């Protein structure tokens, strides 16, 4: 299995060199679409989903994972990306690029 993963990683590196550039916003949207399709994302798609996990889940994220803010569900992230896309399509494209760049680094 590790041999397969190494070959797959090498193939991805080669494709990155040969493929046309993919804007960060598009990459973020593609990644989000993939995550949404995963059955493992079931508890994180909507705010009410992760809230069912209780205060212990939020405490775990804050203490163990060192995340100071509330968890974010996939619906919230989708809404945020739509807002950034509207900014990119409008007159505030520089601000949209900055927002996606900041989120990408986080």
Coordinates of N, CA and C in Angstrom, one line a residue:
X1 N 0.8 -1.2 0.0 CA 0.0 0.0 0.0 C 0.9 1.3 0.0
X2 N 2.0 1.2 0.8 CA 2.8 2.4 0.8 C 3.5 2.7 -0.5
X3 N 3.8 1.6 -1.3 CA 4.4 1.7 -2.6 C 3.4 2.4 -3.5
X4 N 2.2 2.0 -3.5 CA 1.1 2.6 -4.3 C 1.0 4.1 -4.0
X5 N 0.9 4.4 -2.7 CA 0.8 5.8 -2.2 C 2.0 6.7 -2.7
X6 N 3.2 6.1 -2.7 CA 4.4 6.8 -3.1 C 4.3 7.1 -4.6
X7 N 3.8 6.1 -5.4 CA 3.7 6.3 -6.8 C 2.6 7.3 -7.1
X8 N 1.5 7.3 -6.4 CA 0.4 8.2 -6.6 C 0.9 9.6 -6.3
X9 N 1.7 9.8 -5.2 CA 2.2 11.1 -4.8 C 3.1 11.7 -5.9
X10 N 3.9 10.8 -6.5 CA 4.8 11.2 -7.6 C 4.1 11.6 -8.8
X11 N 3.0 10.9 -9.1 CA 2.2 11.2 -10.3 C 1.5 12.6 -10.1
X12 N 1.0 12.8 -8.8 CA 0.4 14.1 -8.6 C 1.4 15.3 -8.7
X13 N 2.7 15.1 -8.3 CA 3.7 16.1 -8.4 C 4.0 16.4 -9.9
X14 N 4.0 15.3 -10.7 CA 4.2 15.5 -12.1 C 3.1 16.2 -12.8
X15 N 1.9 15.9 -12.4 CA 0.7 16.5 -13.0 C 0.7 18.0 -12.6
X16 N 1.1 18.3 -11.4 CA 1.1 19.7 -10.9 C 2.0 20.6 -11.8
X17 N 3.1 20.0 -12.2 CA 4.1 20.7 -13.1 C 3.5 20.9 -14.5
X18 N 2.8 19.9 -15.0 CA 2.3 20.0 -16.4 C 0.9 20.6 -16.6
X19 N 0.1 20.6 -15.5 CA -1.2 21.1 -15.6 C -1.3 22.6 -15.6
X20 N -2.3 23.2 -16.2 CA -2.5 24.6 -16.1 C -2.7 25.0 -14.6
X21 N -2.4 26.2 -14.2 CA -2.6 26.6 -12.8 C -4.1 26.6 -12.4
X22 N -4.3 26.2 -11.2 CA -5.7 26.2 -10.7 C -5.8 27.2 -9.6
X23 N -6.7 28.2 -9.8 CA -6.8 29.3 -8.8 C -7.2 28.7 -7.4
X24 N -6.7 29.4 -6.4 CA -6.9 28.9 -5.0 C -8.4 28.8 -4.7
X25 N -9.2 29.7 -5.1 CA -10.6 29.6 -4.9 C -11.3 28.4 -5.5
X26 N -10.9 28.1 -6.7 CA -11.4 26.9 -7.3 C -10.9 25.6 -6.6
X27 N -9.6 25.6 -6.2 CA -9.1 24.5 -5.4 C -9.9 24.3 -4.1
X28 N -10.2 25.4 -3.4 CA -10.9 25.3 -2.2 C -12.3 24.8 -2.4
X29 N -13.0 25.2 -3.5 CA -14.3 24.7 -3.8 C -14.3 23.2 -4.2
X30 N -13.3 22.8 -4.9 CA -13.2 21.4 -5.3 C -12.9 20.5 -4.0
X31 N -12.0 21.0 -3.2 CA -11.7 20.3 -2.0 C -13.0 20.2 -1.1
X32 N -13.7 21.3 -0.9 CA -14.9 21.2 -0.1 C -16.0 20.3 -0.7
X33 N -16.1 20.2 -2.0 CA -17.0 19.3 -2.7 C -16.6 17.9 -2.4
X34 N -15.3 17.6 -2.4 CA -14.9 16.2 -2.1 C -15.2 15.9 -0.6
X35 N -14.9 16.8 0.3 CA -15.2 16.5 1.7 C -16.7 16.3 1.9
X36 N -17.5 17.1 1.3 CA -19.0 16.9 1.5 C -19.4 15.6 1.0
X37 N -18.8 15.0 0.0 CA -19.2 13.7 -0.5 C -18.8 12.6 0.3
X38 N -17.8 12.8 1.2 CA -17.3 11.7 2.0 C -18.3 11.4 3.1
X39 N -18.6 10.1 3.3 CA -19.5 9.7 4.4 C -19.0 10.0 5.8
X40 N -17.6 10.3 5.9 CA -17.1 10.6 7.2 C -17.4 12.1 7.6
X41 N -17.9 12.9 6.6 CA -18.2 14.3 6.9 C -19.6 14.5 7.5
X42 N -20.3 13.4 7.6 CA -21.7 13.4 8.0 C -22.0 14.3 9.3
X43 N -21.1 14.2 10.3 CA -21.4 15.0 11.5 C -20.9 16.4 11.4
X44 N -20.5 16.9 10.3 CA -19.9 18.2 10.2 C -20.5 19.0 9.0
X45 N -21.6 18.5 8.5 CA -22.2 19.2 7.3 C -23.0 20.5 7.7
X46 N -23.7 20.4 8.8 CA -24.5 21.5 9.3 C -24.2 21.8 10.8
X47 N -24.5 23.0 11.2 CA -24.1 23.4 12.6 C -24.8 22.4 13.6
X48 N -26.1 22.1 13.3 CA -26.8 21.3 14.3 C -26.2 19.9 14.4
X49 N -25.5 19.4 13.3 CA -24.8 18.1 13.4 C -23.7 18.1 14.4
X50 N -22.8 19.0 14.3 CA -21.7 19.0 15.3 C -22.1 19.4 16.7
X51 N -23.1 20.2 16.8 CA -23.6 20.6 18.1 C -24.2 19.4 18.9
X52 N -24.7 18.4 18.1 CA -25.2 17.2 18.8 C -24.1 16.4 19.5
X53 N -22.9 16.7 19.1 CA -21.7 16.0 19.7 C -21.5 16.6 21.1
X54 N -22.0 17.7 21.4 CA -22.0 18.3 22.8 C -20.8 19.1 23.1
X55 N -20.9 19.6 24.3 CA -19.8 20.6 24.8 C -18.5 19.9 24.9
X56 N -18.5 18.6 25.1 CA -17.2 17.9 25.2 C -16.4 18.0 23.9
X57 N -17.1 17.9 22.8 CA -16.5 18.0 21.5 C -15.8 19.4 21.3
X58 N -16.5 20.4 21.7 CA -16.0 21.8 21.6 C -14.8 22.0 22.5
X59 N -14.9 21.4 23.7 CA -13.8 21.5 24.7 C -12.6 20.8 24.2
X60 N -12.8 19.6 23.6 CA -11.7 18.8 23.0 C -11.0 19.7 21.9
X61 N -11.8 20.3 21.0 CA -11.1 21.1 20.0 C -10.3 22.3 20.6
X62 N -10.9 22.9 21.6 CA -10.2 24.0 22.2 C -8.9 23.6 23.0
X63 N -9.0 22.5 23.7 CA -7.9 22.1 24.6 C -6.9 21.3 23.8
X64 N -7.3 20.2 23.2 CA -6.4 19.3 22.6 C -5.9 19.8 21.2
X65 N -6.8 20.4 20.4 CA -6.4 20.8 19.1 C -6.0 22.2 19.0
X66 N -6.1 22.9 20.1 CA -5.6 24.3 20.2 C -6.4 25.2 19.2
X67 N -7.7 25.0 19.1 CA -8.5 25.9 18.3 C -9.3 26.8 19.1
X68 N -9.1 28.1 19.1 CA -9.7 29.0 20.0 C -11.2 29.3 19.6
X69 N -11.6 29.1 18.4 CA -12.9 29.5 17.9 C -13.8 28.3 17.9
X70 N -15.1 28.6 17.6 CA -16.1 27.6 17.5 C -15.8 26.7 16.3
X71 N -16.2 25.5 16.3 CA -16.1 24.6 15.1 C -16.9 25.2 14.0
X72 N -16.5 24.9 12.8 CA -17.3 25.4 11.6 C -17.8 24.2 10.9
X73 N -19.0 24.3 10.4 CA -19.7 23.2 9.7 C -19.4 23.5 8.2
X74 N -19.7 22.5 7.4 CA -19.4 22.6 5.9 C -20.4 23.6 5.3
X75 N -21.6 23.8 5.8 CA -22.5 24.8 5.3 C -21.9 26.2 5.5
X76 N -21.4 26.4 6.6 CA -20.8 27.8 6.9 C -19.6 28.0 6.0
X77 N -18.8 27.0 5.8 CA -17.6 27.2 4.9 C -18.1 27.4 3.5
X78 N -19.1 26.7 3.1 CA -19.7 26.9 1.7 C -20.2 28.3 1.5
X79 N -20.9 28.8 2.5 CA -21.4 30.2 2.5 C -20.3 31.2 2.4
X80 N -19.2 31.0 3.2 CA -18.1 31.9 3.2 C -17.4 31.9 1.8
X81 N -17.3 30.7 1.2 CA -16.7 30.6 -0.1 C -17.5 31.3 -1.2
X82 N -18.8 31.2 -1.1 CA -19.7 31.9 -2.0 C -19.5 33.4 -1.9
X83 N -19.4 33.9 -0.6 CA -19.2 35.3 -0.4 C -17.9 35.8 -1.0
X84 N -16.8 35.0 -0.9 CA -15.5 35.3 -1.5 C -15.6 35.3 -3.0
X85 N -16.4 34.3 -3.5 CA -16.6 34.3 -5.0 C -17.3 35.5 -5.5
X86 N -18.3 36.0 -4.8 CA -19.0 37.2 -5.2 C -18.0 38.4 -5.2
X87 N -17.2 38.4 -4.1 CA -16.2 39.5 -4.1 C -15.2 39.4 -5.2
X88 N -14.8 38.2 -5.6 CA -13.9 38.0 -6.7 C -14.5 38.4 -8.0
X89 N -15.8 38.1 -8.1 CA -16.5 38.5 -9.4 C -16.8 40.0 -9.5
X90 N -16.8 40.6 -8.3 CA -17.1 42.1 -8.3 C -15.9 42.9 -8.3
X91 N -16.1 44.1 -7.7 CA -15.0 45.1 -7.7 C -13.9 44.8 -6.6
X92 N -14.2 43.9 -5.7 CA -13.3 43.7 -4.6 C -12.5 42.4 -4.8
X93 N -12.0 42.2 -6.0 CA -11.3 40.9 -6.2 C -10.0 40.8 -5.4
X94 N -9.3 41.9 -5.1 CA -8.1 41.9 -4.3 C -8.4 41.4 -2.9
X95 N -9.5 41.8 -2.3 CA -9.9 41.4 -1.0 C -10.2 39.9 -1.0
X96 N -10.9 39.5 -2.0 CA -11.3 38.1 -2.1 C -10.1 37.2 -2.2
X97 N -9.1 37.6 -3.0 CA -7.8 36.8 -3.1 C -7.1 36.8 -1.8
X98 N -7.1 37.9 -1.0 CA -6.5 37.9 0.3 C -7.2 36.9 1.2
X99 N -8.5 37.0 1.2 CA -9.3 36.1 2.1 C -9.0 34.6 1.9
X100 N -9.0 34.2 0.6 CA -8.7 32.8 0.3 C -7.3 32.5 0.6
X101 N -6.4 33.4 0.4 CA -5.0 33.1 0.8 C -4.8 32.9 2.2
X102 N -5.5 33.8 3.0 CA -5.4 33.6 4.5 C -6.0 32.3 5.0
X103 N -7.1 31.9 4.4 CA -7.8 30.7 4.8 C -7.0 29.5 4.4
X104 N -6.3 29.6 3.2 CA -5.5 28.5 2.7 C -4.4 28.2 3.6
X105 N -3.8 29.3 4.3 CA -2.7 29.1 5.1 C -3.0 28.7 6.5
X106 N -4.3 28.9 6.9 CA -4.7 28.5 8.3 C -4.8 27.1 8.5

